[in-house]
Every structure is written in C-alpha cells, then in structure tokens.
XYZ file of C-alpha atoms in Angstrom:
440
model
C 64.047 88.281 98.489
C 63.058 86.355 101.595
C 59.504 84.977 101.958
C 58.579 84.300 105.581
C 55.597 82.304 106.915
C 54.328 80.861 110.205
C 55.121 77.384 108.872
C 56.985 76.278 105.757
C 56.134 72.837 104.360
C 59.064 72.055 102.094
C 58.233 68.421 101.118
C 61.875 67.917 101.984
C 61.727 67.084 105.698
C 59.641 68.192 108.651
C 57.701 71.492 108.432
C 59.756 74.499 109.537
C 58.198 76.673 112.234
C 58.717 80.403 111.702
C 60.215 79.426 108.385
C 61.426 81.294 105.356
C 62.632 80.774 101.799
C 65.330 82.883 100.175
C 64.912 83.480 96.437
C 67.228 84.903 93.822
C 65.817 85.358 90.356
C 63.445 82.458 89.808
C 65.284 79.960 92.029
C 65.286 79.051 95.701
C 68.639 79.648 97.358
C 67.778 78.113 100.719
C 64.932 77.257 103.072
C 65.150 77.356 106.862
C 64.097 79.295 109.905
C 63.519 82.995 109.441
C 66.080 83.854 112.103
C 68.712 81.986 110.114
C 67.797 83.637 106.826
C 66.960 87.102 108.065
C 69.090 89.861 106.653
C 66.783 92.840 107.097
C 63.740 93.886 109.199
C 60.431 92.160 108.589
C 57.304 93.904 107.408
C 53.901 92.526 108.344
C 50.712 92.090 106.389
C 52.278 90.832 103.187
C 54.145 94.103 102.615
C 57.602 94.102 101.152
C 60.440 96.527 101.506
C 63.959 96.853 100.241
C 66.825 96.859 102.722
C 70.411 96.030 101.900
C 69.311 94.837 98.474
C 66.992 92.089 99.759
C 63.202 92.364 99.965
C 61.288 90.609 102.722
C 57.761 89.393 102.196
C 56.183 88.435 105.516
C 53.072 86.347 104.959
C 52.275 86.333 108.680
C 50.163 83.481 110.048
C 50.270 81.296 106.964
C 51.475 77.953 105.673
C 53.886 78.215 102.756
C 54.164 75.143 100.529
C 55.148 74.181 96.977
C 52.718 75.083 94.227
C 50.344 72.267 93.300
C 50.827 70.363 90.038
C 47.776 69.021 88.179
C 48.826 65.811 86.425
C 45.779 65.493 84.159
C 43.410 68.186 82.963
C 41.500 69.374 79.894
C 41.337 73.157 80.243
C 39.473 73.494 76.949
C 36.449 71.766 78.520
C 36.063 74.239 81.387
C 32.911 75.548 79.732
C 31.278 72.103 79.999
C 30.788 72.270 83.771
C 27.427 70.662 84.625
C 26.515 70.402 80.933
C 26.437 66.602 80.936
C 24.151 64.621 83.198
C 25.626 61.661 85.008
C 25.010 58.349 83.308
C 25.705 54.748 84.218
C 27.195 54.323 80.745
C 30.632 55.688 79.838
C 29.675 55.363 76.171
C 26.631 57.576 76.677
C 28.883 60.160 78.300
C 31.109 60.055 75.188
C 28.063 60.613 72.997
C 26.962 63.504 75.209
C 30.334 65.271 75.268
C 30.661 64.889 71.501
C 27.241 66.486 71.137
C 28.231 69.412 73.372
C 31.546 69.892 71.554
C 29.767 70.211 68.214
C 28.077 73.339 69.563
C 31.373 75.079 70.406
C 33.361 77.466 68.253
C 37.082 78.186 68.369
C 36.310 81.331 70.346
C 34.334 79.277 72.870
C 37.333 77.023 73.394
C 39.706 79.962 73.815
C 37.445 81.512 76.442
C 37.139 78.123 78.118
C 40.912 77.689 78.383
C 41.316 81.192 79.808
C 38.611 80.503 82.376
C 40.356 77.245 83.233
C 43.620 79.039 83.896
C 41.881 81.510 86.200
C 40.207 78.713 88.130
C 43.383 76.633 88.419
C 45.211 79.665 89.828
C 42.402 80.323 92.304
C 42.973 76.872 93.764
C 46.747 77.039 94.045
C 47.833 75.223 90.891
C 51.156 76.504 89.599
C 51.713 73.783 86.957
C 49.276 71.827 84.815
C 49.337 69.130 82.179
C 46.550 70.132 79.806
C 45.415 67.921 76.964
C 44.283 70.111 74.079
C 41.825 68.676 71.550
C 42.551 71.535 69.135
C 46.266 72.258 69.567
C 46.211 74.797 66.741
C 44.372 77.128 69.146
C 47.265 77.321 71.618
C 49.147 79.850 69.479
C 46.169 82.216 69.781
C 46.329 82.345 73.573
C 48.139 84.829 75.755
C 51.191 83.350 77.538
C 50.120 80.893 80.223
C 49.843 82.488 83.682
C 51.057 79.203 85.205
C 53.444 76.530 83.953
C 51.602 74.550 81.300
C 52.628 71.372 79.580
C 50.500 71.545 76.445
C 49.727 68.066 75.136
C 48.187 67.704 71.695
C 45.356 65.206 72.014
C 45.393 63.084 68.858
C 42.749 60.805 67.347
C 42.725 58.714 64.158
C 39.814 56.411 64.899
C 38.344 56.759 61.406
C 41.599 57.502 59.551
C 44.150 54.859 60.613
C 47.360 54.951 58.629
C 47.768 58.717 58.923
C 49.573 58.687 62.264
C 52.844 60.156 60.988
C 51.093 63.086 59.307
C 48.897 63.767 62.327
C 51.869 63.782 64.699
C 54.053 65.925 62.433
C 51.281 68.512 62.149
C 50.771 68.588 65.904
C 54.483 68.940 66.613
C 54.844 71.789 64.131
C 51.961 73.610 65.782
C 53.303 73.127 69.292
C 56.821 74.218 68.402
C 55.426 77.488 67.052
C 54.271 78.379 70.578
C 56.597 80.067 73.049
C 56.541 78.201 76.332
C 59.616 79.188 78.332
C 58.819 77.744 81.741
C 57.210 74.399 80.885
C 56.972 72.092 77.879
C 54.953 70.152 75.339
C 53.608 66.670 74.905
C 51.733 64.280 72.673
C 48.584 62.545 73.825
C 47.218 59.757 71.652
C 43.739 59.975 73.125
C 42.900 56.405 74.093
C 43.149 52.821 72.860
C 39.728 53.024 71.303
C 40.430 56.230 69.340
C 44.143 55.970 68.467
C 45.722 53.345 66.241
C 48.920 51.410 66.873
C 50.578 53.548 64.205
C 49.602 56.748 65.988
C 50.909 55.471 69.325
C 54.222 54.425 67.837
C 54.604 57.673 65.901
C 54.010 59.656 69.107
C 56.542 57.562 71.024
C 59.219 57.936 68.364
C 58.758 61.680 67.915
C 58.631 62.282 71.678
C 62.058 60.723 72.103
C 63.523 63.024 69.454
C 61.742 66.177 70.631
C 61.924 65.391 74.369
C 58.144 65.698 74.566
C 55.926 64.340 77.301
C 53.739 61.330 76.471
C 50.327 60.753 77.998
C 47.198 58.776 77.182
C 43.900 57.610 78.687
C 44.034 53.898 79.466
C 41.675 51.341 81.022
C 39.331 54.093 82.150
C 36.027 52.229 82.219
C 34.482 48.796 82.474
C 33.091 49.288 78.980
C 36.633 49.677 77.660
C 37.626 46.394 79.316
C 34.541 44.721 77.833
C 35.358 46.047 74.369
C 38.913 44.763 74.223
C 38.515 41.580 76.244
C 35.225 40.213 74.866
C 34.519 42.191 71.648
C 31.188 43.292 73.086
C 29.404 46.025 74.983
C 28.168 49.550 74.265
C 31.599 51.057 73.557
C 32.446 48.264 71.119
C 29.100 48.684 69.334
C 29.359 52.480 69.184
C 32.864 52.502 67.724
C 32.061 49.778 65.238
C 29.113 51.894 64.072
C 31.446 54.787 63.176
C 33.866 52.574 61.299
C 36.542 51.674 63.819
C 38.506 48.516 63.033
C 37.887 45.630 65.430
C 41.225 43.918 64.772
C 42.674 44.675 68.216
C 39.592 43.551 70.156
C 39.128 40.164 71.743
C 41.086 38.207 74.308
C 43.322 40.947 75.754
C 42.920 43.595 78.430
C 43.379 47.287 77.594
C 46.785 47.282 79.299
C 47.964 44.325 77.195
C 46.694 46.033 74.040
C 48.509 49.232 75.003
C 51.802 47.372 75.347
C 51.174 45.714 72.002
C 50.437 49.026 70.319
C 53.809 50.312 71.403
C 55.438 47.028 70.446
C 56.908 47.199 73.880
C 56.198 44.059 75.819
C 57.643 43.733 79.299
C 61.406 43.237 79.525
C 62.028 43.792 75.828
C 62.235 46.649 73.370
C 60.162 47.099 70.241
C 61.515 46.575 66.770
C 61.896 50.348 66.510
C 63.914 50.505 69.723
C 61.243 52.451 71.601
C 60.557 51.446 75.174
C 58.342 52.896 77.864
C 61.285 54.636 79.491
C 62.939 56.150 76.435
C 61.319 59.566 76.429
C 62.556 62.301 78.733
C 59.561 62.004 81.032
C 58.183 58.579 80.106
C 54.475 57.967 79.855
C 51.837 59.417 82.151
C 48.894 57.028 82.077
C 45.598 58.657 82.973
C 43.188 56.536 85.007
C 44.229 52.832 84.786
C 41.027 51.947 86.601
C 40.250 48.578 85.023
C 42.880 45.940 85.704
C 42.620 42.153 85.578
C 44.817 39.833 87.633
C 46.903 39.112 84.543
C 47.599 42.833 84.221
C 49.493 42.865 87.497
C 51.874 40.271 86.079
C 52.444 42.551 83.084
C 52.968 45.558 85.332
C 55.391 43.801 87.637
C 57.516 42.717 84.655
C 57.851 46.166 83.121
C 61.505 47.251 82.913
C 60.517 50.793 83.918
C 57.439 51.981 85.757
C 55.356 54.691 84.118
C 53.478 57.358 86.070
C 49.748 57.185 86.734
C 47.427 60.204 86.915
C 44.461 59.403 89.138
C 41.471 61.769 89.235
C 39.483 60.863 92.382
C 36.365 62.981 91.852
C 36.039 62.207 88.152
C 36.478 58.567 89.148
C 33.545 58.936 91.546
C 31.473 60.781 88.925
C 31.612 57.743 86.632
C 31.174 55.231 89.438
C 34.264 53.250 88.459
C 35.353 50.343 90.603
C 37.902 51.217 93.325
C 41.262 52.433 92.071
C 43.938 49.825 92.812
C 46.121 52.243 94.734
C 47.550 49.895 97.390
C 48.805 47.336 94.891
C 50.067 49.865 92.341
C 51.796 51.870 95.061
C 53.447 48.737 96.474
C 54.719 47.924 92.980
C 56.496 51.266 92.794
C 54.341 53.198 90.348
C 54.537 56.980 90.590
C 50.939 57.975 91.341
C 49.829 61.579 90.869
C 46.561 63.462 91.242
C 44.656 65.325 88.546
C 41.264 66.923 88.196
C 40.333 65.679 84.720
C 37.957 68.058 82.922
C 34.894 69.910 84.129
C 32.828 67.669 81.878
C 33.141 65.146 84.730
C 34.062 67.291 87.743
C 32.839 70.316 89.681
C 36.015 72.407 89.773
C 39.777 72.374 89.221
C 40.775 72.216 92.895
C 43.543 69.799 93.803
C 42.702 70.500 97.452
C 39.356 68.838 96.809
C 41.053 65.931 95.023
C 43.408 65.411 97.969
C 40.491 65.417 100.396
C 38.555 62.882 98.321
C 41.604 60.635 98.067
C 42.160 60.895 101.827
C 38.509 59.962 102.457
C 39.035 56.763 100.499
C 42.487 56.036 101.929
C 42.357 57.253 105.556
C 45.396 55.203 106.585
C 47.663 57.087 104.192
C 49.552 59.980 105.772
C 48.705 63.525 104.656
C 52.332 63.966 103.607
C 52.040 61.060 101.152
C 48.869 62.477 99.634
C 50.375 65.954 99.307
C 53.318 64.358 97.490
C 50.824 63.174 94.872
C 50.077 66.819 94.019
C 53.643 68.133 94.264
C 56.639 65.784 94.266
C 55.139 62.928 92.237
C 53.789 64.947 89.281
C 57.087 66.835 89.104
C 58.811 63.465 88.760
C 56.281 62.395 86.120
C 57.073 65.531 84.125
C 60.788 64.820 84.292
C 61.376 67.959 86.386
C 61.663 66.343 89.802
C 64.995 68.072 90.322
C 63.528 71.559 89.995
C 59.820 71.494 90.921
C 57.650 69.986 93.656
C 59.742 70.941 96.702
C 61.031 74.046 98.453
C 64.719 73.193 98.249
C 67.928 74.937 97.278
C 68.285 75.021 93.496
C 64.586 74.431 92.830
C 62.426 76.946 91.012
C 60.405 79.288 93.200
C 56.841 78.027 92.670
C 55.016 78.469 95.988
C 51.592 79.085 97.466
C 50.461 80.224 100.912
C 47.240 79.558 102.804
C 46.121 80.878 106.200
C 47.356 79.072 109.313
C 44.783 78.601 112.037
C 46.321 76.295 114.645
C 47.764 72.848 115.110
C 49.134 70.546 112.413
C 50.075 72.367 109.189
C 49.026 69.348 107.142
C 45.564 69.587 108.684
C 45.482 73.239 107.606
C 46.270 72.162 104.058
C 43.649 69.430 103.933
C 40.975 71.568 105.617
C 41.550 74.585 103.416
C 38.580 75.898 101.418
C 38.296 78.837 99.069
C 40.749 80.763 96.934
C 44.463 80.490 97.608
C 45.401 84.068 98.566
C 49.103 84.115 97.638
C 51.039 82.507 94.818
C 54.494 82.768 93.303
C 55.462 81.262 89.926
C 59.069 81.267 88.724
C 60.073 83.716 91.439
C 57.383 86.272 90.646
C 54.365 86.973 92.836
C 51.410 86.009 90.679
C 48.640 86.584 93.188
C 48.116 88.388 96.485
C 45.033 88.989 98.621
C 44.392 89.481 102.322
C 44.249 86.654 104.851
C 42.392 84.818 106.216
C 40.036 82.745 104.101
C 37.491 80.236 105.385
C 38.166 76.650 106.417
C 35.928 73.625 106.312
C 34.858 72.297 109.711
C 36.213 68.743 109.235
C-alpha cells in the first residue's frame, strides 16, 4: 500500500511535503513525494481502494511520523493515577505506593495493564518498555496491541543470595509468553532493593538470552544521601525492614552501580560482563543525582549506556534539574519516558516532549522528537528497524492533523487522541480528522 499525507516527517532528513510511504507486508519500501510513489488514483478522507494490486490510504491534511517509543513505563500502575498525594519525601512516596499496592489483586493489575495499553495507543505510542512487578501475570494478557518490551522487575531486598533463582524464574515466565514483534528484559529494580548478586545474575543471563537490561538509578536526593552518607529517610526505612547496609557510605549511587556489576570504567568484571555486552546494553532510568566525581566515572566508561528521562515525573518529585547538557555532550543516548501514573497524569509522550522543550528551549524540536523515536529505538537495539520512516524499517507510524506552518510545531502543539496509527504494517487505529490543538 501507499500511505499519503500533507507532510511526512521521516526523522531521516527534512520533512517531505505532499509525502508518502510505500509499505509491503510490515516493512517500509520507500518514502518520498506522493507523485514519485503514486501508482494508482488517490482516495480522500482516509479511504482506501485497491488498484493494480496496491492500496492507497490518503490521510489528507495530516502529518505522518514514526510511532512514538516510550523508554520507561510501568503499565501495571495505571490504576494508581492520582492515588498518591505529592510529598517532599521520596521515601514517603515509596511507603504510599507500597500501601496502595497491597490493596490490589491480580485482576486489578491485569485491568490496569489493559487500560495502560489503551491510553498509550490514544497518545500515539507504538512501542513501550514496561517494567512489570508481577511478570507471572503477563501470560494471562491478550497479545499486546503495540510493541511491548516486557521487563521483569526484580527485588531481593530482604532475601539477598537468591538472585540466581529469582532471575531463572523470571526468565522462564517471560519465555512462556509469545511476543513476536518486540522482546523481553530484566529490571533489577534499584540499588536500594536489588543486591549485587541480583544485578550480576541479570547481566549474565541477559547476554545469553539477548534480553534488555534496565534499572532505576540515582533517582532521588534521598538515594544519594543513603549511599554517600549512610543517613536519611531512605536509609532509615530500608534498615528498618532488614536491608544490609554494607554498600552504603562513601560512594555515590552511580559508583555503587558500577561496583555491583563488577564493571568499573575501562575494565571488565571477573565474570567478563561489561556494560556493553548485552544486545541492547543498559537503559538507566532517571540518573537525576550526580556528583562531580560521577562525571569522571561516566566519561571513562568504555561504552555509553542509554538514559530514560521522565520529565513530568521528574517535576512531580521536585528533583534537581536533569543534567541534560553535560550528559548529551558526553554522548549518552537520552530517551523520554512517562514513568508510571503513580507519579504522572497520563501516558502521553507529546506532553513529555512539551515539558522537556519548556525546560530546554534552545534545543531544536527535531532533537526532542528524536528522544521519543530514534533514540529509544537505539536503546532497544532496534535502531536499524524502528524510529524512522526509511526503506527497510518496520511500518510503525502515526498521523496527526496538519493545521499550517512548521510540521514540528504541529507535533509539539498537538493535543488529544492520535487519530491514526499503524503498527507492523497494519492499521491499528482510525478516526476522523481534525482534533484540537493547544494555543501555544
């Protein structure tokens, strides 16, 4: 088929006016002007027809762009929207979310994940990395309507020494799930809830299974206080539930993370595992709290990991400014995510892009859009098949109404539900244009 639009933003050069994308099966054959690709008459209003074996979908006055990729999300917490009041203490938020989770049943979580998928689709997300606190539930779900990298979120805070068993159980559960268009991952939750043994077990298994690796790191000031000074509310809370304090004192969270992997800069661990050994490497969620010494560690890393930044969740917690300029200059692959609805209002990457642009007005819109398309595809290890509209790439696309002027302005001003979506070459969503825009 050919999909035509007023403007096609390929993320592979300048936007194409009166553009089109030719698709065969689930792959893009070519992108260019409609006149170059046209093989049969057009049909307006989103209708399609068959002529000479090739359908034409004319999306009219719209902007066609790659589907958005959410680099960090917890779909199972969709039901926690506005359940937790904002607090100045990250530790109090942990207490509150644990309290809310104790009220939920397996059926609640399943409904929550399904609702999360629906919301992600509404806002133009065609791929998501979802950390799942109860990975055994994934097998009970219908096939994902969008590409989903399911990551088993693993914790051994009160049972250190059982990392191998925990990881083996998670892997067995994940491999029992059919997931044709995406993949799986392991997510040792955070430094304060996952032992060194659990981190190393995840890293070793991920290399063998070609699984994604992701973790929360240096998210809050209280985490920095815990590891650097052996003090603060997070330190006290975790000590009260029996966590070992052996890794606390004198080191930043980043330094402790590198130690837990036995992967210090410019050298491999005794097990031969390095940050770059897995198929997609590590995706580090947050990395908000960095000391000056951490930048020396980061600059010496043999390979740069990816970073998932969640602008509105960041604002919810009142974290200090994200060190984007320095991390970007150092070559880190920075992506956008929504985090969970326990610390956000919705699962819209359009809203995340707008918030990031508000904080970084000198950054071009193209660069910010890359953080929700090209960059997360690279982080997932699929940068050669997702994130752009290019020959040989998979046909994951969305369309929004075009009003006038710069197509990037249309993208950043867009509000509401995305009316048209294609995933793996199949139209997943269609509704009439136009939808409303903000008046920015």
